[in-house]
Amino acid sequence: MAKQSTAKKEIPSKQEASTTRAVTAGTSQKSAAPNLDRLIHERLRLGIISALAANPSLTFSDLKNLMNTTDGNLSVHARKLEEAGYIACTKYFDGRLPKTEYKLTAEGRRALESYLNHMESLIKQMRSS
Amino acid sequence: MPDMEPIRLVKPEQPEPPALHERAMDNLRYIRETMERATAFTGISGWGEVAIGATAIIASLVAARQVTFTLWLAVWVVEGTISLLIAGWSMDRKARAVQMPLVSGPGRKAVFSLSPPVIAGGLLTIVLFRAGLTNAIPGVWLLLYGTGVVTGGMFSVGVVPIMGLCFMALGAGALFAPPEFANWFMAAGFGGLHIVFGVIIARKYGG
C-alpha cells in the first residue's frame, strides 16, 4: 500500500501532463523539449502503451509478464493511464477466474504517435544543429 | 591536543547526464523493443493456425490413400510448404493490423525458433528413409515440431508451449504405436491440435 501511495505522488494528472514541460538535464535542454507528455514519458507507462499499441488487447497478467513488474506497480500505472483516457479497462469472468483486460483507446494511440513524433523531432533537431 | 582540520564534505563527481537526443533515441528503442516483444507475445495468428490445421486434415486424408511411401512423403512435403506460406502470411497480416511500422521482430523469432527442429527433422527423414525406418517418420516429425513450438512459445502466450507439449506427446505416442495409426496421429497433431489451439489463440488474442 505504501508503495502505491508513493507512486501516486510522483505521477502527474492528465491536466498536469498537458502543461508540464519536460524535466531535462540542463537549462538549455528544457527549451528543446516543450510540452512533453509526462504521463507516458515514465518508463512503465510508456511500456504499457507500447505493448497495447502492438496488440488489440492484453490481460493484466499478460502485461505483468511482458513488463516484468509487480501487481501493485502495474495496477497503479495502469490506473493513471485509464484515468487519462489513454487505455480502457474491462473486467470479466473467464469461468470462475476474474480477468482484467486492457485496450488502447484512440486517444492513447494519438498520445503515443505524438510522443514518437516528439522524440523524432528532438533527434532531428540535434542532428541538424 | 592537535588542531583538527574541519570536516569537509566531498561531493562525488556526478557523471554528465545524457544528452536529450540520446535519451530520445533510448526512448524510441525502448518503444520498439516493447512492441516487438508484445507482438511476439501474441504474434501467432490463431486463424492462420486453424487454416494450417484444415489443410493438414485434407493432406492426411490424401496421404492415407497413397500406395507408396514416396508419394505419402510428397503429399506431406507439399502440405509443409503450404503451411509455411499460410503461417508467414497470417503472421504478417496480424503484425500489420496494429498499424505500427516499428514492429519487425515476431516473424524473425518464430523463424529462428522453428528452423533448427525443422532442419533436424528434414535430415532425420532422409536418414530414416535410407535405413528403411519409414514408420518412425511421423513420430519424429510430431516430436520435433513440438520441441520447436515449446521453445519458440516460451516468448509467447502460455497456450503456445502447451500446444508444443501436446505435439510432443502425440509424437511419442506415434513412435511407439503400430504403424497403421500413423495417419491418425498426423491428422490429430498437424490437423486437430492446430485447429483447437488456433481457435483458442484467435478468441483470446485478437485473430
Coordinates of C-alpha atoms in Angstrom, one line a residue:
Chain A
M1 CA 0.0 0.0 0.0
A2 CA 2.8 2.4 0.9
K3 CA 4.4 1.7 -2.4
Q4 CA 1.2 2.7 -4.2
S5 CA 0.8 5.9 -2.4
T6 CA 4.4 6.9 -3.2
A7 CA 3.9 6.1 -6.8
K8 CA 0.7 8.2 -6.9
K9 CA 2.5 11.3 -5.6
E10 CA 5.1 11.0 -8.4
I11 CA 2.6 10.7 -11.2
P12 CA 1.1 13.9 -12.7
S13 CA -2.5 14.0 -13.7
K14 CA -3.5 14.4 -17.3
Q15 CA -4.2 18.0 -16.9
E16 CA -0.7 18.5 -15.4
A17 CA 0.7 16.3 -18.2
S18 CA -0.6 18.7 -20.9
T19 CA 1.1 21.7 -19.3
T20 CA 4.2 20.2 -17.8
R21 CA 7.5 20.8 -19.5
A22 CA 10.0 18.1 -19.7
V23 CA 12.4 17.7 -16.9
T24 CA 15.7 17.8 -18.6
A25 CA 19.3 17.6 -17.6
G26 CA 20.2 21.2 -18.4
T27 CA 18.6 24.6 -18.8
S28 CA 19.4 24.7 -22.5
Q29 CA 17.7 21.3 -23.0
K30 CA 14.5 22.5 -21.3
S31 CA 13.6 24.7 -24.3
A32 CA 14.3 21.8 -26.7
A33 CA 11.5 19.6 -25.2
P34 CA 8.4 21.7 -24.6
N35 CA 5.0 20.1 -23.8
L36 CA 6.4 16.6 -23.5
D37 CA 3.6 14.3 -22.4
R38 CA 4.9 13.4 -18.9
L39 CA 2.1 10.9 -18.4
I40 CA 3.5 8.4 -20.9
H41 CA 7.1 9.6 -20.5
E42 CA 7.5 7.4 -17.5
R43 CA 9.1 4.1 -18.5
L44 CA 6.5 1.6 -17.3
R45 CA 3.6 3.6 -18.6
L46 CA 5.4 4.0 -21.9
G47 CA 5.8 0.2 -21.9
I48 CA 2.2 -0.4 -21.2
I49 CA 1.1 2.0 -24.0
S50 CA 3.6 0.4 -26.5
A51 CA 2.6 -3.1 -25.7
L52 CA -1.1 -2.3 -26.1
A53 CA -0.3 -0.5 -29.4
A54 CA 1.0 -3.8 -30.7
N55 CA -2.0 -5.9 -29.6
P56 CA -5.8 -5.5 -29.8
S57 CA -5.9 -6.2 -26.1
L58 CA -3.9 -7.7 -23.2
T59 CA -4.9 -9.0 -19.8
F60 CA -3.4 -7.8 -16.6
S61 CA -1.3 -10.9 -16.2
D62 CA -0.1 -10.7 -19.9
L63 CA 1.1 -7.1 -19.2
K64 CA 2.7 -8.1 -15.9
N65 CA 4.7 -10.8 -17.6
L66 CA 5.7 -8.5 -20.5
M67 CA 6.7 -5.6 -18.3
N68 CA 8.3 -7.9 -15.7
T69 CA 6.8 -5.9 -12.9
T70 CA 4.7 -6.4 -9.7
D71 CA 0.9 -6.4 -9.4
G72 CA 0.9 -3.2 -7.3
N73 CA 3.2 -1.3 -9.6
L74 CA 1.3 -2.3 -12.7
S75 CA -2.1 -1.5 -11.3
V76 CA -1.1 2.0 -10.1
H77 CA 0.4 3.0 -13.5
A78 CA -2.4 1.3 -15.5
R79 CA -5.0 3.2 -13.4
K80 CA -3.2 6.5 -14.2
L81 CA -3.4 5.8 -17.9
E82 CA -7.0 4.7 -17.5
E83 CA -7.9 7.9 -15.7
A84 CA -6.3 9.9 -18.5
G85 CA -8.4 8.0 -21.1
Y86 CA -5.4 6.5 -22.8
I87 CA -6.4 2.9 -22.1
A88 CA -9.7 1.2 -21.4
C89 CA -10.1 -1.5 -18.8
T90 CA -12.7 -4.3 -18.9
K91 CA -13.3 -6.7 -16.1
Y92 CA -14.9 -10.1 -16.7
F93 CA -15.0 -13.7 -15.5
D94 CA -13.3 -16.4 -17.5
G95 CA -15.2 -19.3 -15.9
R96 CA -14.6 -18.6 -12.2
L97 CA -11.5 -16.6 -12.7
P98 CA -11.8 -12.8 -12.7
K99 CA -9.8 -11.2 -15.6
T100 CA -8.9 -7.6 -16.3
E101 CA -8.4 -6.7 -19.9
Y102 CA -6.8 -3.5 -21.2
K103 CA -7.1 -1.9 -24.6
L104 CA -5.5 1.2 -26.1
T105 CA -8.0 4.0 -26.8
A106 CA -7.9 6.2 -29.9
E107 CA -6.7 9.0 -27.5
G108 CA -4.0 6.7 -26.2
R109 CA -2.8 5.9 -29.7
R110 CA -2.7 9.6 -30.6
A111 CA -0.7 10.3 -27.5
L112 CA 1.8 7.6 -28.4
E113 CA 2.1 8.8 -32.0
S114 CA 2.6 12.4 -30.8
Y115 CA 5.2 11.2 -28.3
L116 CA 7.0 9.3 -31.1
N117 CA 6.9 12.4 -33.3
H118 CA 8.2 14.5 -30.4
M119 CA 11.2 12.1 -29.9
E120 CA 11.9 12.0 -33.6
S121 CA 11.9 15.8 -33.9
L122 CA 14.3 16.1 -30.9
I123 CA 16.7 13.7 -32.7
K124 CA 16.4 15.6 -36.0
Q125 CA 16.8 18.9 -34.2
M126 CA 20.1 17.7 -32.6
R127 CA 21.4 16.2 -35.8
S128 CA 20.8 19.4 -37.8
S129 CA 22.4 21.6 -35.3
Chain B
M1 CA 45.6 18.2 21.6
P2 CA 46.5 19.0 18.0
D3 CA 44.3 21.3 15.9
M4 CA 41.9 19.3 13.7
E5 CA 41.1 20.1 10.2
P6 CA 37.4 20.9 9.8
I7 CA 35.5 18.1 8.1
R8 CA 34.7 19.0 4.5
L9 CA 32.1 17.1 2.7
V10 CA 33.5 15.9 -0.6
K11 CA 30.8 15.8 -3.3
P12 CA 31.4 12.8 -5.5
E13 CA 31.7 13.8 -9.2
Q14 CA 28.4 13.4 -10.9
P15 CA 28.6 11.9 -14.4
E16 CA 27.3 14.2 -17.1
P17 CA 23.6 13.5 -17.7
P18 CA 22.9 12.0 -21.2
A19 CA 22.1 14.5 -23.9
L20 CA 18.5 15.0 -24.7
H21 CA 18.7 13.4 -28.2
E22 CA 20.4 10.3 -26.7
R23 CA 17.5 10.0 -24.2
A24 CA 15.1 10.4 -27.1
M25 CA 16.8 7.6 -29.1
D26 CA 16.8 5.4 -26.0
N27 CA 13.1 6.0 -25.6
L28 CA 12.4 5.2 -29.2
R29 CA 14.5 2.0 -28.9
Y30 CA 12.5 1.0 -25.7
I31 CA 9.2 1.6 -27.5
R32 CA 10.3 -0.5 -30.5
E33 CA 11.6 -3.4 -28.3
T34 CA 8.5 -3.4 -26.1
M35 CA 6.3 -3.5 -29.2
E36 CA 8.4 -6.3 -30.8
R37 CA 8.2 -8.3 -27.5
A38 CA 4.5 -7.7 -27.2
T39 CA 3.8 -8.7 -30.8
A40 CA 5.9 -11.8 -30.5
F41 CA 3.8 -12.4 -27.4
T42 CA 0.6 -12.8 -29.4
G43 CA 2.0 -12.6 -32.9
I44 CA 1.0 -16.1 -33.8
S45 CA -2.2 -15.9 -35.8
G46 CA -4.9 -18.1 -34.4
W47 CA -6.9 -18.2 -37.6
G48 CA -3.7 -18.9 -39.5
E49 CA -3.2 -22.0 -37.3
V50 CA -6.8 -23.0 -38.0
A51 CA -6.2 -22.8 -41.7
I52 CA -3.0 -24.8 -41.4
G53 CA -4.9 -27.4 -39.4
A54 CA -7.6 -27.6 -42.1
T55 CA -5.1 -28.2 -44.9
A56 CA -3.3 -30.8 -42.7
I57 CA -6.5 -32.8 -42.3
I58 CA -7.0 -32.7 -46.1
A59 CA -3.3 -33.7 -46.5
S60 CA -3.7 -36.6 -44.1
L61 CA -6.8 -37.9 -46.0
V62 CA -4.9 -37.7 -49.3
A63 CA -1.7 -39.2 -47.9
A64 CA -3.7 -42.1 -46.4
R65 CA -4.7 -43.1 -49.9
Q66 CA -1.2 -43.2 -51.3
V67 CA 0.2 -46.6 -52.2
T68 CA 3.9 -45.9 -51.8
F69 CA 5.8 -44.1 -49.1
T70 CA 7.4 -41.8 -51.6
L71 CA 4.0 -40.5 -52.6
W72 CA 2.9 -40.2 -49.0
L73 CA 6.1 -38.2 -48.3
A74 CA 5.4 -35.9 -51.3
V75 CA 1.9 -35.1 -50.0
W76 CA 3.3 -34.0 -46.7
V77 CA 6.2 -32.0 -48.2
V78 CA 3.6 -30.1 -50.3
E79 CA 1.5 -29.6 -47.1
G80 CA 4.5 -28.4 -45.2
T81 CA 5.2 -25.8 -47.9
I82 CA 1.6 -24.6 -47.9
S83 CA 1.6 -24.4 -44.1
L84 CA 4.7 -22.2 -44.1
L85 CA 3.1 -19.9 -46.6
I86 CA -0.1 -19.6 -44.6
A87 CA 1.9 -19.1 -41.3
G88 CA 4.0 -16.3 -42.9
W89 CA 1.1 -14.6 -44.5
S90 CA -1.2 -14.7 -41.4
M91 CA 1.5 -13.5 -39.0
D92 CA 2.4 -10.7 -41.3
R93 CA -1.3 -9.7 -41.6
K94 CA -1.7 -9.7 -37.8
A95 CA 1.5 -7.6 -37.3
R96 CA 0.3 -5.1 -39.9
A97 CA -3.1 -4.9 -38.3
V98 CA -1.5 -3.0 -35.3
Q99 CA -0.7 -0.1 -37.8
M100 CA 2.7 0.4 -36.3
P101 CA 5.7 0.4 -38.7
L102 CA 8.1 -0.2 -35.8
V103 CA 7.1 -3.9 -35.5
S104 CA 9.5 -6.2 -37.1
G105 CA 10.6 -8.9 -34.6
P106 CA 7.9 -11.6 -34.3
G107 CA 8.4 -13.3 -37.6
R108 CA 12.2 -13.4 -37.1
K109 CA 11.7 -15.0 -33.6
A110 CA 9.3 -17.6 -35.0
V111 CA 11.7 -18.5 -37.9
F112 CA 14.7 -18.8 -35.5
S113 CA 12.9 -21.0 -33.0
L114 CA 11.3 -23.3 -35.5
S115 CA 14.1 -23.6 -38.1
P116 CA 16.5 -25.9 -36.1
P117 CA 14.0 -28.6 -35.3
V118 CA 12.6 -28.4 -38.9
I119 CA 16.1 -28.8 -40.4
A120 CA 16.8 -31.7 -37.9
G121 CA 13.5 -33.3 -39.0
G122 CA 14.5 -33.0 -42.6
L123 CA 17.9 -34.6 -42.1
L124 CA 16.4 -37.4 -39.9
T125 CA 13.8 -38.1 -42.6
I126 CA 16.5 -38.7 -45.2
V127 CA 18.4 -41.0 -42.7
L128 CA 15.3 -42.9 -41.7
F129 CA 14.2 -43.3 -45.3
R130 CA 17.5 -44.7 -46.3
A131 CA 17.6 -47.0 -43.4
G132 CA 14.1 -48.3 -44.2
L133 CA 12.7 -47.0 -40.9
T134 CA 9.8 -45.0 -42.5
N135 CA 7.4 -46.0 -39.8
A136 CA 9.3 -43.8 -37.4
I137 CA 9.0 -40.6 -39.6
P138 CA 5.5 -39.4 -38.4
G139 CA 6.5 -39.7 -34.7
V140 CA 9.8 -37.9 -35.4
W141 CA 8.1 -35.1 -37.2
L142 CA 5.5 -34.5 -34.5
L143 CA 8.1 -34.7 -31.7
L144 CA 10.5 -32.3 -33.4
Y145 CA 7.8 -29.8 -34.4
G146 CA 6.5 -29.9 -30.8
T147 CA 10.0 -29.1 -29.4
G148 CA 10.2 -26.1 -31.8
V149 CA 6.8 -24.9 -30.7
V150 CA 7.7 -25.3 -27.0
T151 CA 11.0 -23.4 -27.3
G152 CA 9.6 -20.7 -29.6
G153 CA 6.5 -20.5 -27.5
M154 CA 8.4 -19.5 -24.4
F155 CA 8.4 -15.9 -25.7
S156 CA 4.7 -16.2 -26.4
V157 CA 1.4 -16.6 -24.5
G158 CA 1.2 -19.7 -22.2
V159 CA -1.1 -21.6 -24.6
V160 CA 1.6 -21.9 -27.3
P161 CA 4.1 -24.0 -25.3
I162 CA 1.2 -26.2 -24.1
M163 CA 0.4 -26.8 -27.8
G164 CA 4.0 -27.8 -28.3
L165 CA 3.9 -30.2 -25.4
C166 CA 0.7 -31.8 -26.9
F167 CA 2.6 -32.3 -30.2
M168 CA 5.5 -33.9 -28.3
A169 CA 3.1 -36.3 -26.5
L170 CA 1.4 -37.2 -29.8
G171 CA 4.9 -37.7 -31.4
A172 CA 5.9 -40.0 -28.5
G173 CA 2.7 -41.9 -29.0
A174 CA 3.2 -42.3 -32.7
L175 CA 6.8 -43.6 -32.2
F176 CA 5.5 -46.5 -30.1
A177 CA 2.1 -47.1 -31.7
P178 CA 1.5 -49.6 -34.6
P179 CA 2.4 -48.0 -38.0
E180 CA -1.2 -48.3 -39.3
F181 CA -2.2 -45.5 -36.9
A182 CA 0.4 -43.1 -38.4
N183 CA -2.1 -41.1 -40.5
W184 CA -4.4 -40.8 -37.5
F185 CA -1.6 -39.3 -35.4
M186 CA -0.6 -36.9 -38.3
A187 CA -4.3 -35.8 -38.6
A188 CA -4.7 -35.4 -34.9
G189 CA -1.5 -33.5 -34.5
F190 CA -1.0 -31.2 -37.5
G191 CA -4.7 -31.1 -38.1
G192 CA -6.5 -31.3 -34.8
L193 CA -4.1 -29.6 -32.4
H194 CA -3.6 -26.6 -34.9
I195 CA -7.4 -26.1 -35.1
V196 CA -8.1 -26.4 -31.4
F197 CA -5.2 -24.2 -30.3
G198 CA -5.8 -21.8 -33.2
V199 CA -9.4 -21.2 -32.1
I200 CA -8.2 -20.6 -28.5
I201 CA -5.5 -18.1 -29.7
A202 CA -7.8 -16.3 -32.1
R203 CA -10.6 -15.9 -29.5
K204 CA -8.3 -14.8 -26.7
Y205 CA -5.7 -12.8 -28.6
G206 CA -7.5 -11.0 -31.4
G207 CA -7.2 -13.1 -34.5

